[in-house]
Coordinates of C-alpha atoms in Angstrom, one line a residue:
Chain S
M1 CA -8.5 -8.3 14.8
P2 CA -11.4 -8.6 17.2
N3 CA -10.7 -8.8 20.9
I4 CA -11.4 -12.1 22.4
R5 CA -11.5 -11.0 26.0
V6 CA -10.7 -7.9 27.9
A7 CA -9.2 -8.1 31.4
S8 CA -9.2 -5.0 33.5
Y9 CA -6.4 -3.9 35.8
M10 CA -5.6 -0.8 37.8
M11 CA -2.4 1.2 38.0
D12 CA -1.4 4.2 40.0
K13 CA -1.0 7.4 38.0
G14 CA 2.6 7.8 39.2
S15 CA 3.5 4.4 37.8
L16 CA 3.2 5.4 34.2
Q17 CA 6.9 6.4 34.1
A18 CA 7.9 3.0 35.5
A19 CA 5.5 1.2 33.0
M20 CA 7.1 3.0 30.1
E21 CA 10.6 2.1 31.3
K22 CA 9.6 -1.5 31.5
L23 CA 8.6 -1.5 27.8
F24 CA 12.3 -1.5 26.9
E25 CA 12.7 -4.7 28.8
L26 CA 10.6 -6.5 26.1
G27 CA 13.6 -6.4 23.8
Q28 CA 11.4 -4.9 21.0
R29 CA 11.7 -1.6 19.3
V30 CA 9.6 1.0 21.1
I31 CA 7.9 3.6 19.0
A32 CA 6.4 6.5 21.0
P33 CA 5.5 10.1 20.7
T34 CA 8.6 12.4 20.7
R35 CA 8.8 16.2 20.5
A36 CA 10.8 17.6 17.6
P37 CA 12.8 20.8 18.2
K38 CA 10.0 23.1 17.1
G39 CA 7.4 21.4 19.2
D40 CA 5.8 19.1 16.6
I41 CA 4.9 15.6 17.8
F42 CA 6.2 12.6 15.8
F43 CA 6.0 8.9 16.6
R44 CA 9.6 7.7 16.5
E45 CA 11.7 4.9 17.7
V46 CA 13.0 5.8 21.2
S47 CA 15.9 4.3 23.2
D48 CA 15.1 5.9 26.5
V49 CA 12.0 6.8 28.4
S50 CA 13.1 10.5 28.7
Q51 CA 12.4 10.9 25.0
I52 CA 8.8 10.0 25.3
V53 CA 6.3 12.8 25.7
T54 CA 2.7 12.2 26.9
D55 CA 1.5 15.8 27.2
F56 CA 0.4 16.7 23.7
G57 CA -2.7 17.4 21.7
N58 CA -3.1 15.3 18.6
S59 CA -0.1 14.7 16.5
L60 CA -0.4 16.0 12.9
V61 CA 1.1 12.8 11.6
S62 CA -0.7 9.7 12.8
P63 CA 1.3 6.8 14.4
V64 CA -0.5 4.7 11.8
E65 CA 2.4 5.6 9.5
H66 CA 4.4 2.8 11.2
L67 CA 1.9 0.2 10.0
R68 CA 1.3 1.8 6.6
P69 CA 4.4 3.8 5.9
P70 CA 4.2 6.6 3.4
K71 CA 6.9 4.9 1.4
E72 CA 7.6 1.2 1.3
V73 CA 10.0 -1.0 -0.7
Y74 CA 8.5 -3.9 -2.6
F75 CA 11.8 -5.3 -3.7
R76 CA 15.3 -4.5 -4.8
Y77 CA 16.5 -5.8 -8.1
E78 CA 19.8 -6.4 -9.9
L79 CA 20.0 -7.0 -13.6
T80 CA 22.3 -9.9 -14.6
E81 CA 24.4 -10.4 -17.7
E82 CA 22.5 -13.6 -18.5
G83 CA 19.4 -15.0 -17.0
P84 CA 16.5 -13.3 -15.3
P85 CA 17.1 -10.3 -13.0
E86 CA 17.5 -11.1 -9.3
V87 CA 14.9 -9.6 -7.0
S88 CA 15.0 -9.6 -3.3
P89 CA 12.1 -8.6 -1.0
P90 CA 12.8 -6.4 2.0
P91 CA 13.4 -8.2 5.3
A92 CA 10.3 -8.9 7.4
P93 CA 9.7 -6.2 10.0
E94 CA 10.9 -6.9 13.5
P95 CA 8.4 -6.8 16.4
F96 CA 7.8 -3.4 17.9
V97 CA 5.6 -1.7 20.4
L98 CA 3.6 1.3 19.3
F99 CA 2.9 3.4 22.5
H100 CA 0.3 6.1 23.1
L101 CA -2.1 5.6 20.1
R102 CA -5.2 7.6 20.6
P103 CA -8.6 5.8 20.2
C104 CA -9.0 7.5 16.8
D105 CA -5.7 5.9 15.7
V106 CA -6.9 2.5 17.0
A107 CA -10.1 2.9 15.0
A108 CA -8.0 3.7 11.9
V109 CA -6.0 0.6 12.5
E110 CA -9.2 -1.4 12.6
C111 CA -10.2 0.2 9.2
L112 CA -6.8 -0.7 7.7
D113 CA -7.0 -4.3 9.1
H114 CA -10.4 -4.6 7.4
F115 CA -9.2 -3.1 4.1
F116 CA -5.7 -4.8 3.9
I117 CA -6.2 -8.1 5.6
E118 CA -9.9 -9.1 5.9
R119 CA -10.8 -8.0 2.4
Q120 CA -9.2 -10.4 0.0
P121 CA -6.6 -10.5 -1.3
V122 CA -4.5 -9.9 1.8
D123 CA -1.8 -7.2 1.5
V124 CA 1.2 -9.1 2.9
L125 CA 3.3 -6.1 3.5
Y126 CA 0.7 -4.5 5.8
Q127 CA -0.1 -7.9 7.4
Q128 CA 3.6 -8.4 8.3
R129 CA 3.8 -5.0 10.0
R130 CA 0.5 -5.5 11.7
Q131 CA 1.5 -8.8 13.2
A132 CA 4.8 -7.3 14.4
A133 CA 3.1 -4.5 16.2
T134 CA 1.8 -4.4 19.7
L135 CA -0.6 -1.4 20.1
I136 CA -0.8 0.3 23.5
A137 CA -3.6 2.9 23.4
M138 CA -4.1 5.9 25.6
A139 CA -7.8 6.8 25.9
C140 CA -8.7 10.4 25.9
V141 CA -10.3 12.0 28.9
E142 CA -11.2 15.1 27.0
P143 CA -10.8 16.2 23.3
A144 CA -7.0 16.1 22.5
A145 CA -7.4 19.1 20.3
E146 CA -10.1 21.5 19.3
T147 CA -10.2 19.7 15.9
C148 CA -11.4 16.4 17.4
F149 CA -14.8 15.0 16.4
C150 CA -14.5 11.3 17.0
P151 CA -18.0 10.8 18.6
C152 CA -19.5 11.8 15.3
C153 CA -18.1 8.8 13.6
E154 CA -20.0 5.5 14.1
G155 CA -18.4 3.6 16.9
G156 CA -15.8 6.3 17.6
G157 CA -15.3 8.1 20.9
P158 CA -12.7 9.1 23.4
V159 CA -12.3 5.4 24.5
A160 CA -11.6 2.6 22.0
A161 CA -14.0 -0.3 22.3
S162 CA -11.7 -2.7 20.4
G163 CA -8.7 -2.9 18.2
Y164 CA -6.0 -2.3 20.8
D165 CA -3.8 -4.8 22.6
V166 CA -3.6 -2.7 25.8
Q167 CA -5.5 0.4 26.6
L168 CA -4.9 2.9 29.4
T169 CA -7.5 5.3 30.6
L170 CA -6.8 7.9 33.3
V171 CA -9.6 7.9 35.8
D172 CA -8.9 10.4 38.6
E173 CA -5.6 9.3 40.0
K174 CA -5.6 5.8 38.6
Y175 CA -5.1 4.3 35.2
L176 CA -7.6 1.7 34.1
V177 CA -5.5 -0.8 32.1
E178 CA -7.4 -3.1 29.7
V179 CA -5.7 -6.1 28.2
A180 CA -7.3 -7.5 25.2
T181 CA -5.0 -9.9 23.3
D182 CA -2.1 -12.2 23.7
K183 CA 0.3 -9.5 22.7
G184 CA -1.3 -7.4 25.4
E185 CA -0.9 -10.2 27.8
R186 CA 2.9 -10.0 27.3
I187 CA 2.7 -6.3 28.3
R188 CA 0.7 -7.2 31.3
A189 CA 3.2 -9.7 32.4
L190 CA 5.9 -7.0 32.1
W191 CA 3.8 -4.7 34.3
E192 CA 2.9 -7.4 36.8
D193 CA 4.3 -5.5 39.8
L194 CA 2.5 -2.3 38.9
L195 CA -1.0 -3.7 38.3
E196 CA -3.8 -4.9 40.5
T197 CA -7.2 -6.1 39.6
A198 CA -9.5 -3.2 38.8
P199 CA -12.6 -2.7 40.9
A200 CA -15.9 -2.7 38.9
E201 CA -16.5 0.9 40.1
L202 CA -13.4 2.1 38.2
I203 CA -14.8 0.7 34.9
T204 CA -18.2 2.3 35.6
Q205 CA -16.5 5.6 36.5
R206 CA -14.5 5.5 33.3
D207 CA -17.6 4.9 31.2
E208 CA -19.4 7.8 32.9
Q209 CA -16.4 10.0 32.3
A210 CA -16.4 9.1 28.6
E211 CA -20.1 9.7 28.3
Y212 CA -19.7 13.1 30.0
A213 CA -16.9 13.9 27.6
V214 CA -18.9 13.0 24.5
R215 CA -21.9 15.0 25.8
E216 CA -20.3 18.1 27.2
L217 CA -16.7 18.5 25.9
F218 CA -17.0 17.4 22.2
S219 CA -19.8 19.8 21.4
S220 CA -17.9 22.3 19.4
L221 CA -17.7 20.2 16.2
Q222 CA -20.7 18.3 15.0
A223 CA -20.2 16.4 11.8
N224 CA -23.5 14.5 11.8
M225 CA -21.8 11.9 9.7
A226 CA -24.6 9.4 9.4
A227 CA -26.7 12.0 7.6
A228 CA -23.8 12.8 5.3
V229 CA -23.2 9.1 4.6
R230 CA -26.8 8.7 3.6
R231 CA -26.7 11.7 1.2
V232 CA -23.3 10.8 -0.3
S233 CA -24.3 7.1 -0.8
A234 CA -27.5 8.0 -2.4
E235 CA -25.6 10.3 -4.7
T236 CA -28.1 13.1 -4.0
V237 CA -25.3 15.6 -3.2
T238 CA -25.5 18.1 -6.1
R239 CA -22.8 19.1 -8.5
E240 CA -22.9 22.6 -7.1
T241 CA -22.0 21.3 -3.7
W242 CA -19.0 19.4 -5.0
E243 CA -18.0 22.5 -6.9
A244 CA -18.3 24.6 -3.7
I245 CA -16.1 22.1 -1.9
A246 CA -13.6 22.0 -4.7
E247 CA -13.4 25.8 -4.7
H248 CA -11.6 25.5 -1.4
C249 CA -9.3 22.7 -2.6
Y250 CA -5.8 23.5 -3.6
S251 CA -5.3 19.9 -4.7
C252 CA -2.4 19.6 -2.2
G253 CA -3.4 16.1 -1.0
G254 CA -2.7 17.0 2.6
C255 CA -6.1 15.7 3.8
S256 CA -5.4 12.2 2.5
F257 CA -1.6 12.1 3.3
M258 CA -2.5 13.0 6.9
C259 CA -5.6 10.8 7.1
P260 CA -4.9 7.6 9.1
V261 CA -7.6 5.8 7.1
C262 CA -6.4 6.6 3.6
T263 CA -4.8 3.7 1.8
C264 CA -4.2 4.7 -1.9
F265 CA -0.7 4.4 -3.2
D266 CA 1.3 4.7 -6.4
V267 CA 4.0 2.2 -7.5
N268 CA 7.3 3.5 -8.9
D269 CA 10.7 2.2 -9.9
V270 CA 13.7 3.9 -8.5
K271 CA 17.1 3.4 -10.3
F272 CA 20.3 3.3 -8.2
D273 CA 22.4 2.8 -11.4
D274 CA 22.0 1.1 -14.7
N275 CA 21.8 -2.3 -13.2
T276 CA 20.3 -2.0 -9.8
G277 CA 17.3 -0.3 -8.2
M278 CA 14.1 -0.9 -6.3
R279 CA 10.4 -0.8 -6.7
V280 CA 8.5 1.2 -4.1
R281 CA 5.0 2.1 -3.3
Q282 CA 4.3 5.6 -2.0
M283 CA 1.1 7.1 -0.7
D284 CA -1.0 8.8 -3.3
S285 CA -4.0 11.1 -3.0
C286 CA -7.1 11.3 -5.0
R287 CA -7.1 15.0 -4.3
L288 CA -4.0 15.4 -6.5
F289 CA -4.4 16.6 -10.1
G290 CA -2.4 13.7 -11.5
Y291 CA -4.1 10.9 -9.6
P292 CA -6.5 9.7 -12.4
R293 CA -3.7 9.7 -14.9
E294 CA -4.2 7.0 -17.5
A295 CA -1.8 5.3 -20.0
A296 CA 0.5 7.7 -21.8
G297 CA -0.2 10.4 -19.2
A298 CA -3.7 11.2 -20.4
I299 CA -6.0 12.7 -17.8
R300 CA -9.6 12.5 -18.8
G301 CA -11.3 15.6 -17.4
F302 CA -11.5 14.5 -13.8
E303 CA -11.6 18.0 -12.4
T304 CA -11.3 19.0 -8.8
P305 CA -15.0 18.6 -8.0
Y306 CA -14.9 15.1 -9.3
R307 CA -11.9 14.3 -7.2
A308 CA -13.5 15.9 -4.1
R309 CA -16.4 13.6 -4.6
M310 CA -14.2 10.7 -5.1
Y311 CA -12.5 11.4 -1.7
A312 CA -15.8 11.8 0.0
F313 CA -17.4 8.8 -1.7
H314 CA -14.5 6.5 -0.8
K315 CA -14.8 7.5 2.8
L316 CA -18.5 7.9 3.2
G317 CA -20.1 5.9 0.4
Y318 CA -22.0 3.0 1.8
D319 CA -20.3 0.4 -0.3
H320 CA -17.0 1.5 1.0
V321 CA -18.3 1.6 4.6
L322 CA -19.1 -2.1 4.1
E323 CA -15.7 -2.8 2.6
R324 CA -14.1 -1.2 5.6
G325 CA -16.5 -2.2 8.3
R326 CA -17.1 1.3 9.4
Y327 CA -17.0 4.9 8.1
G328 CA -13.8 5.9 6.4
C329 CA -13.4 8.7 8.9
V330 CA -12.4 8.3 12.5
G331 CA -12.8 11.9 13.6
C332 CA -9.1 12.6 14.4
G333 CA -9.4 16.0 12.8
R334 CA -6.1 15.9 10.9
C335 CA -7.8 17.0 7.7
I336 CA -8.9 20.1 9.5
M337 CA -5.5 20.8 10.8
T338 CA -3.9 20.5 7.4
C339 CA -6.4 21.9 5.0
L340 CA -5.4 25.3 3.6
G341 CA -9.0 25.8 2.5
H342 CA -10.6 25.0 5.8
M343 CA -12.4 22.1 4.2
G344 CA -12.0 19.4 6.7
M345 CA -14.3 16.4 6.9
P346 CA -16.9 18.1 9.2
T347 CA -17.3 20.9 6.7
I348 CA -17.6 18.5 3.8
C349 CA -20.3 16.6 5.8
K350 CA -22.1 19.9 6.6
L351 CA -22.2 20.9 3.0
A352 CA -23.2 17.4 1.9
R353 CA -26.1 17.5 4.3
R354 CA -27.1 21.1 3.6
P355 CA -26.0 22.5 0.3
P356 CA -24.7 26.1 0.3
V357 CA -27.6 28.6 -0.1
A358 CA -25.8 31.0 -2.4
A359 CA -22.7 30.4 -4.5
D360 CA -21.0 33.5 -3.2
K361 CA -21.4 32.5 0.4
A362 CA -18.1 30.9 1.4
P363 CA -18.2 28.1 4.0
Q364 CA -16.8 29.2 7.4
K365 CA -14.0 27.4 9.2
S366 CA -15.5 24.7 11.4
Chain R
M1 CA -2.2 -13.3 -1.3
R2 CA 1.4 -14.1 -1.1
L3 CA 4.3 -11.7 -0.9
E4 CA 5.2 -12.9 -4.4
D5 CA 2.0 -11.3 -5.7
Y6 CA 3.7 -7.9 -5.6
M7 CA 6.9 -9.5 -7.0
P8 CA 7.1 -10.1 -10.7
R9 CA 8.2 -13.4 -12.2
F10 CA 10.4 -13.3 -15.2
A11 CA 9.5 -14.4 -18.7
Q12 CA 11.8 -14.5 -21.6
I13 CA 10.8 -12.9 -24.9
E14 CA 10.6 -15.5 -27.6
D15 CA 9.3 -13.6 -30.4
I16 CA 8.4 -10.0 -31.3
R17 CA 5.9 -9.4 -34.1
I18 CA 5.4 -5.9 -35.5
E19 CA 1.6 -5.5 -35.9
T20 CA 1.4 -1.8 -36.9
D21 CA 3.6 1.3 -36.6
T22 CA 2.9 1.5 -32.9
E23 CA 2.0 -2.0 -31.8
K24 CA 4.1 -5.0 -31.2
T25 CA 3.0 -8.5 -30.0
F26 CA 5.4 -10.0 -27.6
T27 CA 5.5 -13.8 -27.2
M28 CA 6.9 -14.6 -23.8
R29 CA 8.0 -17.9 -22.2
L30 CA 7.9 -18.7 -18.5
P31 CA 10.4 -21.1 -17.0
D32 CA 9.3 -24.7 -16.7
D33 CA 9.2 -24.7 -12.9
D34 CA 6.7 -21.8 -13.0
P35 CA 3.1 -22.7 -12.3
G36 CA 2.4 -21.0 -15.7
M37 CA -0.1 -18.5 -16.9
V38 CA -3.4 -20.3 -16.2
F39 CA -6.0 -17.7 -17.2
T40 CA -9.5 -17.0 -18.4
P41 CA -9.8 -14.7 -21.5
G42 CA -10.4 -11.2 -20.4
Q43 CA -7.9 -11.3 -17.5
F44 CA -4.9 -9.1 -17.6
I45 CA -1.2 -9.1 -16.5
E46 CA 1.2 -6.4 -15.3
L47 CA 4.3 -6.3 -17.4
S48 CA 7.3 -4.6 -16.0
V49 CA 10.6 -3.4 -17.2
L50 CA 12.8 -3.0 -14.1
G51 CA 13.9 0.5 -13.6
A52 CA 11.0 1.9 -15.7
G53 CA 7.9 0.5 -14.1
E54 CA 4.9 -1.6 -14.5
A55 CA 1.7 -1.4 -16.6
P56 CA -1.4 -3.5 -17.2
F57 CA -1.9 -5.3 -20.5
G58 CA -4.4 -7.9 -21.8
L59 CA -3.6 -11.5 -22.4
A60 CA -3.9 -12.1 -26.2
S61 CA -2.9 -15.7 -26.6
S62 CA -4.7 -19.0 -26.3
P63 CA -5.4 -20.0 -22.7
A64 CA -4.6 -23.6 -23.7
E65 CA -0.9 -22.7 -23.6
T66 CA 0.2 -22.0 -20.1
H67 CA 4.0 -21.4 -20.3
V68 CA 3.9 -19.3 -23.5
F69 CA 1.7 -16.3 -23.6
Q70 CA 1.3 -13.1 -25.8
S71 CA 0.5 -9.5 -25.1
T72 CA 0.2 -6.7 -27.6
V73 CA 1.7 -3.4 -26.5
R74 CA 1.0 0.0 -28.1
R75 CA 3.8 2.4 -27.8
Y76 CA 3.0 5.9 -26.7
S77 CA 5.7 8.6 -27.1
A78 CA 5.2 9.5 -23.4
G79 CA 4.9 5.8 -22.3
V80 CA 7.0 5.2 -19.2
V81 CA 6.8 1.4 -19.7
T82 CA 5.7 1.0 -23.3
V83 CA 8.7 2.8 -24.8
P84 CA 11.4 0.6 -23.0
L85 CA 9.2 -2.5 -23.7
H86 CA 9.3 -1.7 -27.4
R87 CA 13.1 -1.4 -27.2
M88 CA 13.4 -5.0 -25.9
Q89 CA 14.8 -7.7 -28.0
V90 CA 14.2 -11.4 -28.3
G91 CA 15.9 -13.1 -25.4
D92 CA 15.4 -10.3 -22.9
F93 CA 13.5 -10.8 -19.7
V94 CA 10.3 -9.0 -18.7
G95 CA 8.7 -9.0 -15.3
V96 CA 5.2 -10.3 -15.2
R97 CA 2.5 -10.5 -12.5
G98 CA -0.8 -12.2 -13.1
P99 CA -3.2 -13.3 -14.3
L100 CA -5.2 -10.7 -12.6
G101 CA -8.9 -9.8 -12.6
N102 CA -12.0 -11.8 -13.4
G103 CA -12.2 -12.6 -17.1
F104 CA -15.2 -13.3 -19.3
P105 CA -17.8 -15.7 -17.9
L106 CA -17.3 -18.2 -20.7
K107 CA -18.1 -21.3 -18.7
K108 CA -21.4 -19.8 -17.6
H109 CA -22.3 -19.1 -21.3
A110 CA -21.7 -22.6 -22.6
G111 CA -24.5 -23.3 -25.2
D112 CA -25.0 -19.7 -26.0
D113 CA -24.3 -17.8 -29.2
I114 CA -21.3 -15.6 -28.6
L115 CA -20.9 -12.3 -30.2
L116 CA -17.5 -10.6 -29.8
I117 CA -17.1 -7.0 -30.6
A118 CA -13.7 -5.3 -30.6
G119 CA -12.6 -1.8 -31.4
G120 CA -8.9 -0.9 -32.1
L121 CA -6.7 -2.1 -29.3
G122 CA -9.6 -4.0 -27.7
L123 CA -9.0 -7.0 -29.9
P124 CA -6.2 -8.8 -27.9
T125 CA -8.3 -10.1 -25.0
L126 CA -11.1 -11.1 -27.4
R127 CA -8.5 -12.9 -29.5
A128 CA -7.8 -15.0 -26.4
A129 CA -11.6 -15.6 -26.2
V130 CA -11.7 -16.7 -29.8
F131 CA -9.0 -19.3 -29.2
Y132 CA -10.8 -20.5 -26.2
L133 CA -14.1 -20.9 -28.0
L134 CA -12.5 -22.6 -31.0
D135 CA -10.9 -25.1 -28.7
R136 CA -14.4 -26.0 -27.4
R137 CA -16.3 -25.3 -30.6
D138 CA -19.1 -27.8 -30.1
E139 CA -19.9 -26.4 -26.6
Y140 CA -21.1 -23.1 -28.1
G141 CA -23.6 -21.9 -30.6
D142 CA -22.8 -19.4 -33.3
I143 CA -19.6 -17.4 -32.8
T144 CA -19.3 -14.0 -34.4
L145 CA -16.4 -11.6 -34.2
L146 CA -16.8 -8.0 -35.2
Y147 CA -13.7 -5.8 -35.4
G148 CA -13.3 -2.2 -36.2
A149 CA -10.1 -0.4 -36.7
R150 CA -9.2 3.1 -37.8
T151 CA -7.5 2.2 -41.1
P152 CA -6.6 -1.1 -42.8
Q153 CA -3.0 -0.7 -41.6
D154 CA -4.1 -0.2 -38.0
R155 CA -5.6 -3.7 -37.8
L156 CA -4.0 -6.1 -35.3
Y157 CA -3.4 -9.8 -36.0
K158 CA -4.0 -9.4 -39.7
H159 CA -3.0 -13.0 -40.2
D160 CA -5.5 -14.3 -37.7
L161 CA -8.2 -12.1 -39.1
E162 CA -7.5 -13.6 -42.5
T163 CA -7.7 -17.1 -41.2
W164 CA -10.9 -16.5 -39.2
S165 CA -12.6 -14.7 -42.2
H166 CA -12.3 -17.9 -44.2
S167 CA -13.0 -20.3 -41.3
P168 CA -16.3 -22.2 -41.3
L169 CA -16.2 -22.3 -37.5
L170 CA -17.0 -18.6 -36.9
Q171 CA -18.1 -15.5 -38.7
C172 CA -15.6 -12.7 -38.7
Y173 CA -16.4 -9.3 -40.0
Q174 CA -14.1 -6.3 -40.2
T175 CA -14.6 -2.7 -40.8
V176 CA -12.3 0.4 -41.0
D177 CA -13.2 4.0 -40.3
V178 CA -11.1 5.2 -43.1
A179 CA -10.6 2.9 -46.1
D180 CA -7.9 3.3 -48.7
E181 CA -7.6 2.1 -52.3
N182 CA -6.3 -1.4 -51.3
W183 CA -9.2 -2.0 -48.9
D184 CA -12.1 -3.9 -50.4
G185 CA -13.9 -4.7 -47.2
E186 CA -16.4 -2.7 -45.2
A187 CA -15.9 1.0 -44.3
G188 CA -17.6 2.6 -41.4
Y189 CA -18.1 2.1 -37.7
V190 CA -18.6 -1.2 -35.9
S191 CA -22.2 -0.2 -35.1
Q192 CA -22.9 -0.5 -38.8
L193 CA -21.8 -4.1 -38.7
V194 CA -24.0 -4.8 -35.7
E195 CA -27.1 -3.5 -37.5
K196 CA -26.7 -6.2 -40.1
L197 CA -26.6 -9.0 -37.6
Q198 CA -29.5 -11.5 -37.1
L199 CA -29.3 -12.3 -33.4
D200 CA -31.4 -14.6 -31.2
P201 CA -31.8 -12.4 -28.1
E202 CA -32.8 -15.4 -26.0
K203 CA -29.4 -17.1 -26.3
T204 CA -26.8 -14.5 -27.2
S205 CA -24.0 -13.3 -25.0
V206 CA -22.0 -10.3 -26.1
Y207 CA -18.4 -9.6 -25.1
M208 CA -17.1 -6.1 -25.9
C209 CA -13.7 -4.4 -25.7
G210 CA -13.1 -1.0 -27.1
P211 CA -13.4 2.7 -26.5
A212 CA -16.6 4.2 -25.0
V213 CA -17.4 5.9 -28.3
M214 CA -17.7 2.4 -29.8
I215 CA -19.5 0.6 -27.0
N216 CA -22.3 3.1 -26.3
P217 CA -23.8 3.1 -29.9
V218 CA -23.3 -0.6 -30.2
V219 CA -25.2 -1.2 -26.9
E220 CA -28.0 1.0 -28.2
I221 CA -28.5 -1.2 -31.3
L222 CA -28.2 -4.4 -29.3
E223 CA -30.8 -3.2 -26.8
R224 CA -33.2 -2.5 -29.7
M225 CA -32.6 -6.1 -30.9
G226 CA -33.9 -7.2 -27.5
L227 CA -30.7 -7.9 -25.5
T228 CA -30.6 -6.9 -21.9
D229 CA -27.8 -5.2 -20.0
E230 CA -26.9 -8.4 -18.2
Q231 CA -26.2 -10.2 -21.5
M232 CA -23.6 -7.7 -22.5
Y233 CA -20.2 -7.7 -21.0
V234 CA -17.6 -5.0 -21.4
N235 CA -13.8 -5.4 -20.8
M236 CA -12.9 -2.1 -19.2
E237 CA -9.5 -0.6 -19.0
A238 CA -7.9 1.5 -16.3
H239 CA -4.4 2.3 -15.2
M240 CA -4.2 -0.3 -12.4
K241 CA -1.0 0.2 -10.3
C242 CA -1.3 -2.8 -8.0
G243 CA -3.8 -5.0 -9.8
V244 CA -5.1 -6.4 -6.5
G245 CA -7.7 -3.8 -5.4
K246 CA -5.5 -1.9 -3.0
C247 CA -3.9 1.1 -4.6
G248 CA -7.2 2.7 -5.5
H249 CA -6.3 4.1 -8.9
C250 CA -8.8 2.1 -10.9
L251 CA -11.6 2.8 -8.5
I252 CA -14.9 4.0 -10.1
R253 CA -17.7 4.5 -7.6
D254 CA -17.6 1.2 -5.6
K255 CA -15.9 -0.9 -8.2
Y256 CA -12.2 -1.7 -8.5
V257 CA -11.7 -2.4 -12.2
C258 CA -8.7 -4.7 -11.4
L259 CA -10.5 -6.8 -8.8
D260 CA -14.2 -6.6 -9.6
G261 CA -13.4 -6.5 -13.3
P262 CA -12.0 -5.8 -15.8
V263 CA -15.1 -7.5 -17.2
F264 CA -18.3 -6.0 -16.1
T265 CA -21.9 -6.4 -17.3
Y266 CA -23.2 -3.3 -19.1
G267 CA -25.5 -2.7 -16.2
E268 CA -22.5 -2.2 -14.0
V269 CA -20.7 -0.1 -16.6
K270 CA -23.8 2.1 -16.9
Q271 CA -23.8 2.8 -13.2
M272 CA -20.1 3.6 -13.3
Q273 CA -20.5 5.9 -16.3
Q274 CA -23.4 7.7 -14.6
F275 CA -21.2 8.2 -11.6
Q276 CA -18.4 9.7 -13.7
D277 CA -20.7 11.8 -15.8
A278 CA -22.6 13.3 -12.8
I279 CA -19.8 15.8 -12.4

């Protein structure tokens, strides 16, 4: 959903609390980052501003899960004595506000929009949720975590260029508030008293700040994704490289379950009793052993190296880049956080660009 | 797409014909108020048994009939959907989504000689193509159907094959891998039937459906006869979960079998096979 216009406003740093409080006045569900008892960050529906946390790195589970849930009901059914079974679709999702997405999550939503809505046929379940959602992004001033590498992904970076309804960026003691859509306009109206028109210098200052962050602060991880995309698309990455990558793969599927861009799912029926049940779709991962399972449970020799390449090709292969409008990686670093074999996307890119010299030389953690 | 595209409609089983020990042909009727099954041969449907799941099957009946359609289902002992499907009786309701996929480019090939090559369970979708072609017999040149099965008992649609073998409208040749004492027809692989054909490479289009072990040798012979990759079409199979290019299960390289296929030119198939064989 491209932005038609961006209007810029300014808000005091201290007004954020008041701004968050006002979100509840909208009468919509508010989904925001919350801290679980052991410190993990999850995006959950909140009823009070005190539940919202803003001081966190990057959440392991992306807020995108509220647009593309890991498990979603297609319909419930009831078998009848005579006549066809009765099926009922789930109720349409109610409008909600998704607060504090990071620019990588916004980029992921753009990928999903492209895949599920713009690329025919439209996935109605996703479309319904997407239309119900108002996205309020919080741009990053510095890398949210040491695993971040968004500037390596085409069009990515610590500030989202598009895809959000409202974006806040902290510049010194002020927030630059950008309003991009009609949904965002409703949020602006809500924050009317807190906002004033942003001076042009604030925008310049924000841009310089982002440029500085990309140049100086994100230097630890270099994925050089464009080069990897070329090599993967041209299918010049050797079998040995995929085998080296697969050697570090436990086929746990974590990298795709945590990935905000991954879309694959499986469809299953769940029985409540003999006559009732539901059909659900659940996230699936091409890294799992059973993913390429065919009729009657046959798996035709798609070993881990093949599936590792499938994963990389679906994200970086040029045909899929076209299908999605951009790279299938937004640099959020969640694959690095979750991979037991230290084989996150930057490492895959590194190996795809430069094959391992010797088979016994294990790749180092990025 | 509409929300209903993930929701099955319900068709009532009108007839069940036992083809072989493991295959049954189901004749299903959609309600009168349904838009019907308007399809191109080569397209597929997702049949579902609620509580068990959903699986893709080819459409085997004549596309001229829109509210009654047929699918042939092979039962696998581990089949999540096929086992309960085979237990169904006349009068039961099955969920159906479709038609899905692209189908054979029959309209584009009007005026051509059409060569249909089926192996084993590949016959159903080509049977739909035969019905389509016979309905428009004067729009096409020669029509030839080659069919290979493992044994004489494993042949599907024995009644249709008998009719077609004696029909002046098309040539129908069958072969079995392993003959028995009652079999007086050809024995051997389909490729042996292809060798005997006299084709006009300028105006022949080939539609194939069968296992890769059948298709690759057949293509080799056809290429020797002067046919190009773009004249040969293969109906591929994959375990599509969604059927609309979203779930990712049928993805090979950049092609979604359910959305971009299941009918591909052999040129495309070759690229997909190379991608799979590279590792």
